[in-house]
XYZ file of C-alpha atoms in Angstrom:
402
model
C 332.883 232.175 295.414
C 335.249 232.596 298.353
C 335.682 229.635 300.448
C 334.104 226.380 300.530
C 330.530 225.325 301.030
C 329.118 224.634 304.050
C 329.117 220.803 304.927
C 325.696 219.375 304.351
C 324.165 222.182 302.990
C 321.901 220.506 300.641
C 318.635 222.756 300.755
C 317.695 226.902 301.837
C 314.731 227.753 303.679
C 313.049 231.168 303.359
C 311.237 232.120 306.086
C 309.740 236.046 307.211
C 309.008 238.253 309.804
C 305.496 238.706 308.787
C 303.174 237.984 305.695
C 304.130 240.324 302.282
C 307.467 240.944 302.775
C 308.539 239.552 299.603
C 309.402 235.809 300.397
C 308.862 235.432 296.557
C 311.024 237.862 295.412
C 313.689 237.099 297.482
C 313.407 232.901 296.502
C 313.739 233.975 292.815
C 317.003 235.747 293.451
C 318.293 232.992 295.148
C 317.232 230.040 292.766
C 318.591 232.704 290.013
C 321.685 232.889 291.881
C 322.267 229.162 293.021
C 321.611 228.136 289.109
C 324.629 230.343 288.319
C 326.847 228.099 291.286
C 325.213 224.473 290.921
C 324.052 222.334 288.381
C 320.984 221.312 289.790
C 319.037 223.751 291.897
C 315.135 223.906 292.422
C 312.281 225.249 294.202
C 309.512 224.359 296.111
C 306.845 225.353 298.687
C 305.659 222.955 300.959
C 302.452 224.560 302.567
C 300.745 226.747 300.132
C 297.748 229.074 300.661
C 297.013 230.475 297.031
C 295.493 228.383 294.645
C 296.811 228.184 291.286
C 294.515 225.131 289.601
C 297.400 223.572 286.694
C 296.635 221.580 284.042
C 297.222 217.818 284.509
C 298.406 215.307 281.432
C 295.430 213.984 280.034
C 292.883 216.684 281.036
C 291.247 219.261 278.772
C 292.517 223.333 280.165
C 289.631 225.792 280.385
C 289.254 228.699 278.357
C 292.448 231.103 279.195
C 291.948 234.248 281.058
C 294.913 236.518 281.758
C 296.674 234.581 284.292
C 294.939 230.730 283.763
C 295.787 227.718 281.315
C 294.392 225.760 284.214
C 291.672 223.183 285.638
C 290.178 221.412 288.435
C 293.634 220.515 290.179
C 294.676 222.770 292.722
C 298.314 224.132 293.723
C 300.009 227.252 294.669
C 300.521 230.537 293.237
C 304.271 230.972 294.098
C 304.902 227.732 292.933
C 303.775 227.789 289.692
C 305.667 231.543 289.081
C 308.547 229.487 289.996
C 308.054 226.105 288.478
C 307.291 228.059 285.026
C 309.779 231.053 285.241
C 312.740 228.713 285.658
C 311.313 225.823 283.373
C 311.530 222.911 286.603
C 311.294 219.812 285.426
C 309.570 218.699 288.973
C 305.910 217.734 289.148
C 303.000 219.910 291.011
C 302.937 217.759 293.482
C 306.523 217.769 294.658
C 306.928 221.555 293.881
C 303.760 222.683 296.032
C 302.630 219.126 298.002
C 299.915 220.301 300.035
C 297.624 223.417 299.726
C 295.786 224.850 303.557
C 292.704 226.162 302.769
C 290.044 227.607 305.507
C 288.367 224.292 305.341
C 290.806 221.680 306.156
C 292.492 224.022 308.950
C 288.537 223.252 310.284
C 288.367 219.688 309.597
C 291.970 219.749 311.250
C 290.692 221.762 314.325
C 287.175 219.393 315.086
C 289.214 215.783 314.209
C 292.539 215.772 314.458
C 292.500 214.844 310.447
C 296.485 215.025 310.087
C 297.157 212.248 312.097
C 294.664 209.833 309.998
C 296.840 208.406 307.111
C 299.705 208.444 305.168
C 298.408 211.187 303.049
C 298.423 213.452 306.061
C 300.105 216.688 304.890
C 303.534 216.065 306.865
C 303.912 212.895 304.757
C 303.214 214.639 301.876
C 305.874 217.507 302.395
C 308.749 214.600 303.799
C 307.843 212.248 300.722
C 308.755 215.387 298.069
C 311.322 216.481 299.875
C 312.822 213.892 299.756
C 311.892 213.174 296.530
C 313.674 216.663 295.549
C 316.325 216.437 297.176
C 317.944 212.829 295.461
C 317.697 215.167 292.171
C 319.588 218.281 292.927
C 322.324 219.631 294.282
C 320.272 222.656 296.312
C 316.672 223.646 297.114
C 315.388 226.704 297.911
C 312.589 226.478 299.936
C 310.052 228.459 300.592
C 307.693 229.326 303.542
C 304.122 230.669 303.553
C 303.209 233.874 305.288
C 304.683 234.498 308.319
C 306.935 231.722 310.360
C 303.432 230.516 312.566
C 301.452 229.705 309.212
C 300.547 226.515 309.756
C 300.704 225.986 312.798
C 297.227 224.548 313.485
C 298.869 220.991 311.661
C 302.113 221.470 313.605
C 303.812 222.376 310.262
C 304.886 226.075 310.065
C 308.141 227.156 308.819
C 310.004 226.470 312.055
C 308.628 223.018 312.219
C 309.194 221.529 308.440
C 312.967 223.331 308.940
C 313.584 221.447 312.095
C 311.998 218.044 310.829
C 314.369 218.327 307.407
C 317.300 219.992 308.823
C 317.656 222.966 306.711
C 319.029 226.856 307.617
C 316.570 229.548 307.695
C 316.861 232.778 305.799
C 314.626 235.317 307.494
C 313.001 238.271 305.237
C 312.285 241.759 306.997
C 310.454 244.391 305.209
C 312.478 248.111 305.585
C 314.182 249.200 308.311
C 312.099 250.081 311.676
C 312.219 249.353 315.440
C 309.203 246.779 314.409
C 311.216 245.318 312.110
C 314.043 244.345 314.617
C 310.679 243.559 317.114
C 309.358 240.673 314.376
C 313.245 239.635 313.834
C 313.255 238.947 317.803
C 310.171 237.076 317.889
C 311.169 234.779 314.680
C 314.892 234.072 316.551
C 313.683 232.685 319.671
C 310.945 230.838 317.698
C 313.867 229.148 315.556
C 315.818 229.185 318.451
C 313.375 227.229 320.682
C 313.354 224.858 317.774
C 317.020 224.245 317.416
C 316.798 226.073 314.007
C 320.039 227.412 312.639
C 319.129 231.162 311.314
C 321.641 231.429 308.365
C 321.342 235.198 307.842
C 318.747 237.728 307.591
C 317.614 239.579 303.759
C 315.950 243.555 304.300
C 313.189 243.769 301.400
C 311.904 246.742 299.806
C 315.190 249.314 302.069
C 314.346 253.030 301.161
C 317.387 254.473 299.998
C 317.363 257.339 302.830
C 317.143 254.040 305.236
C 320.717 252.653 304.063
C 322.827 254.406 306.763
C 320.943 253.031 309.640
C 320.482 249.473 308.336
C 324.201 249.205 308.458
C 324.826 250.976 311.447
C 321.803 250.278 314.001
C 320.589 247.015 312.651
C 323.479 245.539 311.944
C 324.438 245.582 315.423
C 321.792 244.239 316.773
C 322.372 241.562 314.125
C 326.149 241.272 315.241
C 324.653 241.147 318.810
C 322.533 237.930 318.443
C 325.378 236.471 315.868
C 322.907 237.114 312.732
C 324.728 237.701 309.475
C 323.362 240.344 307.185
C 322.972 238.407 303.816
C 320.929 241.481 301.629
C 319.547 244.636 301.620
C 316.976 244.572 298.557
C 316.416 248.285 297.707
C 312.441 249.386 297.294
C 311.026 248.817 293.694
C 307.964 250.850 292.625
C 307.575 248.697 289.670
C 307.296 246.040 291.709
C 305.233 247.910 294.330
C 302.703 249.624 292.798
C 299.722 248.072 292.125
C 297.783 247.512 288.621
C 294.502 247.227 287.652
C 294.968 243.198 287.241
C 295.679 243.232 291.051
C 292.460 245.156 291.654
C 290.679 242.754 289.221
C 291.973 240.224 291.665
C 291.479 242.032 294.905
C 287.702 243.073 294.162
C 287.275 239.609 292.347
C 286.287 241.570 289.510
C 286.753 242.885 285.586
C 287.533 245.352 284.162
C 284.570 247.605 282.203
C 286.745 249.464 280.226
C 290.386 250.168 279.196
C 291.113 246.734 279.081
C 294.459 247.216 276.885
C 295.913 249.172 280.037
C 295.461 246.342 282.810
C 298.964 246.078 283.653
C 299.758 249.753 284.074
C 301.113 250.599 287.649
C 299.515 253.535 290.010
C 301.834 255.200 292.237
C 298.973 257.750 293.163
C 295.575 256.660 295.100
C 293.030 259.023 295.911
C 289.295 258.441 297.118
C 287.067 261.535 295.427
C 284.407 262.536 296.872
C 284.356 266.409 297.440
C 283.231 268.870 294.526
C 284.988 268.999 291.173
C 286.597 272.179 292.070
C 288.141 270.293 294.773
C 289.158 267.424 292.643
C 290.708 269.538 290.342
C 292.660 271.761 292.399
C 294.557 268.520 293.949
C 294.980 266.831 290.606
C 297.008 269.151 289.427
C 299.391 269.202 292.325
C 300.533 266.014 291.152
C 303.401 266.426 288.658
C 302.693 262.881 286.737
C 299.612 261.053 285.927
C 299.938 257.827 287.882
C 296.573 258.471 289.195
C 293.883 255.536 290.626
C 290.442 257.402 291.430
C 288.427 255.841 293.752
C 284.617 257.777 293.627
C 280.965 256.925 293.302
C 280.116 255.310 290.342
C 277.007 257.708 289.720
C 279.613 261.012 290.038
C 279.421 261.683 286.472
C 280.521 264.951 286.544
C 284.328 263.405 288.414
C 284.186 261.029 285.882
C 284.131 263.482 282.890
C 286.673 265.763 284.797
C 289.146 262.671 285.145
C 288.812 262.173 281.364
C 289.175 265.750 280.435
C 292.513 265.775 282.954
C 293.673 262.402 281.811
C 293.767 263.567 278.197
C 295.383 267.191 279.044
C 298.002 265.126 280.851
C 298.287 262.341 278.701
C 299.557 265.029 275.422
C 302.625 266.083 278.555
C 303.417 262.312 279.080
C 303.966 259.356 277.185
C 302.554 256.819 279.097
C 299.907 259.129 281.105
C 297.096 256.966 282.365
C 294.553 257.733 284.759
C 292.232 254.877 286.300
C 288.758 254.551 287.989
C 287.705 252.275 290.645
C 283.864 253.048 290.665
C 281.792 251.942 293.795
C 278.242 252.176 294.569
C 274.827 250.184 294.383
C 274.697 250.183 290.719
C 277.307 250.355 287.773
C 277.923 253.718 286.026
C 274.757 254.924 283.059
C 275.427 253.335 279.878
C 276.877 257.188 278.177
C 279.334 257.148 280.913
C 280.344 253.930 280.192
C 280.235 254.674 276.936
C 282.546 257.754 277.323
C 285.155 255.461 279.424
C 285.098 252.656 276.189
C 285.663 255.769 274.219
C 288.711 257.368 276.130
C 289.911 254.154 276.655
C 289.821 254.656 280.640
C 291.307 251.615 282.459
C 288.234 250.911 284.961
C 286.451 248.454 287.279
C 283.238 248.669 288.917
C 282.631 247.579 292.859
C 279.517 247.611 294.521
C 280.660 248.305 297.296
C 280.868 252.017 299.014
C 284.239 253.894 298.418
C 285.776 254.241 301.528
C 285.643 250.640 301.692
C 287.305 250.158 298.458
C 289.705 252.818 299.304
C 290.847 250.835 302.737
C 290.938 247.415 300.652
C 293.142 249.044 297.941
C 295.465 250.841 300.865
C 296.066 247.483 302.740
C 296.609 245.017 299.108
C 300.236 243.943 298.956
C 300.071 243.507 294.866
C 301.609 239.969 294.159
C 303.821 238.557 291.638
C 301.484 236.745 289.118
C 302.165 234.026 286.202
C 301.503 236.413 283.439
C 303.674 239.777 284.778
C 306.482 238.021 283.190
C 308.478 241.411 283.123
C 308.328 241.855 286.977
C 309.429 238.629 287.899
C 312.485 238.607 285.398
C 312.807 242.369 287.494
C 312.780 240.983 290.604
C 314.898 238.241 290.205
C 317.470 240.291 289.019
C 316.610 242.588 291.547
C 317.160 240.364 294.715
C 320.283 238.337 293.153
C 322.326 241.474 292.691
C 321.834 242.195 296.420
C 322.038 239.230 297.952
C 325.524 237.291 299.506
C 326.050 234.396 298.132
C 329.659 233.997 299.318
C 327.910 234.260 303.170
C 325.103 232.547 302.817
C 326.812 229.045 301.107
C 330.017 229.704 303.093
C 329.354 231.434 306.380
C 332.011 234.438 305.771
C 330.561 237.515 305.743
C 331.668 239.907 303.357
C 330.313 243.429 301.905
C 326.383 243.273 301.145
C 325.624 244.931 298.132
C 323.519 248.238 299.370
C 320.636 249.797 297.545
């Protein structure tokens, strides 16, 4: 590293423009990175918003599932990825201090709950903190959603920066005139707060989108005296979506294919036209990535998906078709039967299609504790195109470009 650290810097926080963006992925480079510079470097998120229950000393864990050794305790998702993936020797409850839920924003809303007692949730973020920070030599911190999140307990981003004294790294997703747009809005919000902005990270850059970030954005960065710390290229293993994140999504399981859960879809298609129709666009794709969304009761789709998916699958090694079936009632027991059979990775909704359909085309698919392979991926991933030398030193140099 070129140059010396900056004086005080004790602690990173990551911040974004807007919910999704890949905070996560972008705090894994950067505790990946910081391990590699100091001896003692850790992780944790102060306001959390999905529940990860952990098992505590002296408690019995629940049957496992795919992602759970867990019970009644309750802490955050990101968290435990992190806590686990880099082996932290930190409690829970310093890692991930205080979990907003739906109800306590309420409670918070009709009585003014935070200001009660000393196990309000600001305490509870200042006492790990600090609590952190007498053990290591850097934190990476991490925010939840976008920069407002929590604002109903006067504890978003912004605010826990401001009250600990720590830099903001701000995550934008691509490269867009919105993008700059969500930028502006988080400045002046860190601005207003006396918030130093340490440098801005693009996630998920197409490569065609390159050129532009480093002509057009990073003036405008230059302009308001933002350094450009990353430009994480797009990942579609880390952006396409499995049938564990639709188990997830649909709070669901899966009926059949079960040994296929984590294969990715880089294809979604609702069905419901004639088979002719199906069949003419199927083939128009030149790999089998497929996820069919369709009626559950469209027997004859389903039997022309597993006829397609098994002409395909003798062209391509890893040629997988899926089936998210809606409707009033689960598919007959011989289609179901068929599916077990052909070994069709599927879940049933009852729900109609189109409605599945605009579910699955908004879901962001997450990081989880058991995709072990994506989060050593994206790690990896976000480190190699991060600057380390500007972001612990202040000099800019060359960002690594996807």
């Amino acid at each position: 590293m070129s140059g010396s650290i900056r004086r005080g810097l004790k602690s990173i926080y990551v911040a974004a423009t807007n919910a999704d963006v890949g905070k996560t992925v972008v705090s894994l480079g950067l505790v990946q990175g910081l391990k590699k510079r100091f001896e003692r470097v850790s992780y944790m998120k102060p306001v959390g918003t999905q529940t990860a229950p952990i098992v505590v000393k002296g408690t019995a864990p629940r049957q496992k599932n795919v992602d759970e050794t867990r019970d009644r305790r309750q802490y955050d998702l990101d968290a435990e990825i992190m806590k686990e993936s880099f082996k932290l020797p930190h409690s829970y409850s310093d890692v991930s201090p205080f979990m907003l839920t739906q109800e306590y924003q309420k409670k918070v809303i009709d009585s003014h709950l935070y200001d009660l007692d000393e196990n309000n949730p600001r305490s509870l973020v200042m006492n790990a903190y600090e609590r952190m920070s007498e053990k290591n030599d850097m934190i990476v911190i991490e925010g939840t959603g976008h920069t407002g999140v929590g604002s109903v307990l006067n504890l978003n981003s912004v605010t826990i920066a401001q009250d600990i004294s720590v830099p903001i790294v701000l995550v934008g997703e691509g490269v867009s005139s919105s993008t700059i747009d969500s930028l502006a809005l988080n400045r002046e919000m860190c601005r207003s707060a006396g918030v130093e902005i340490a440098g801005v990270v693009f996630n998920k850059v197409n490569e065609d989108d390159t050129q532009a970030l480093h002509d057009d954005v990073a003036k405008v960065l230059r302009r308001w005296g933002l350094p450009l710390l990353g430009a994480i290229p797009y990942d579609r293993v880390l952006s396409d979506p499995s049938m564990r994140d639709f188990e997830v999504l649909f709070n669901t399981r899966m009926i059949s294919g079960e040994s296929h859960r984590f294969f990715q879809y880089k294809h979604k298609r609702l069905v419901t036209g004639s088979v002719d129709e199906f069949l003419d666009r199927y083939d128009q794709f030149d790999e089998p990535h497929h996820l069919c969304v369709t009626h559950a009761g469209r027997a004859d789709i389903i039997l022309a998906l597993i006829a397609q998916h098994n002409t395909l699958k003798s062209g391509f090694s890893d040629g997988i078709s899926g089936l998210v079936l809606t409707g009033n009632a689960p598919p007959r027991a011989e289609v179901l039967s068929m599916l077990h059979t052909f070994n069709i990775p599927s879940i049933y909704v009852p729900t109609d299609s189109y409605s599945a359909m605009s579910m699955i085309a908004q879901n962001v698919p997450k990081l989880r504790p058991s995709t072990v392979s994506k989060i050593e991926r994206a790690a990896k991933l976000a480190e190699t195109h991060i600057d380390f030398d500007a972001l612990l030193t202040g000099k800019v140099s060359s960002v690594p470009v996807p």
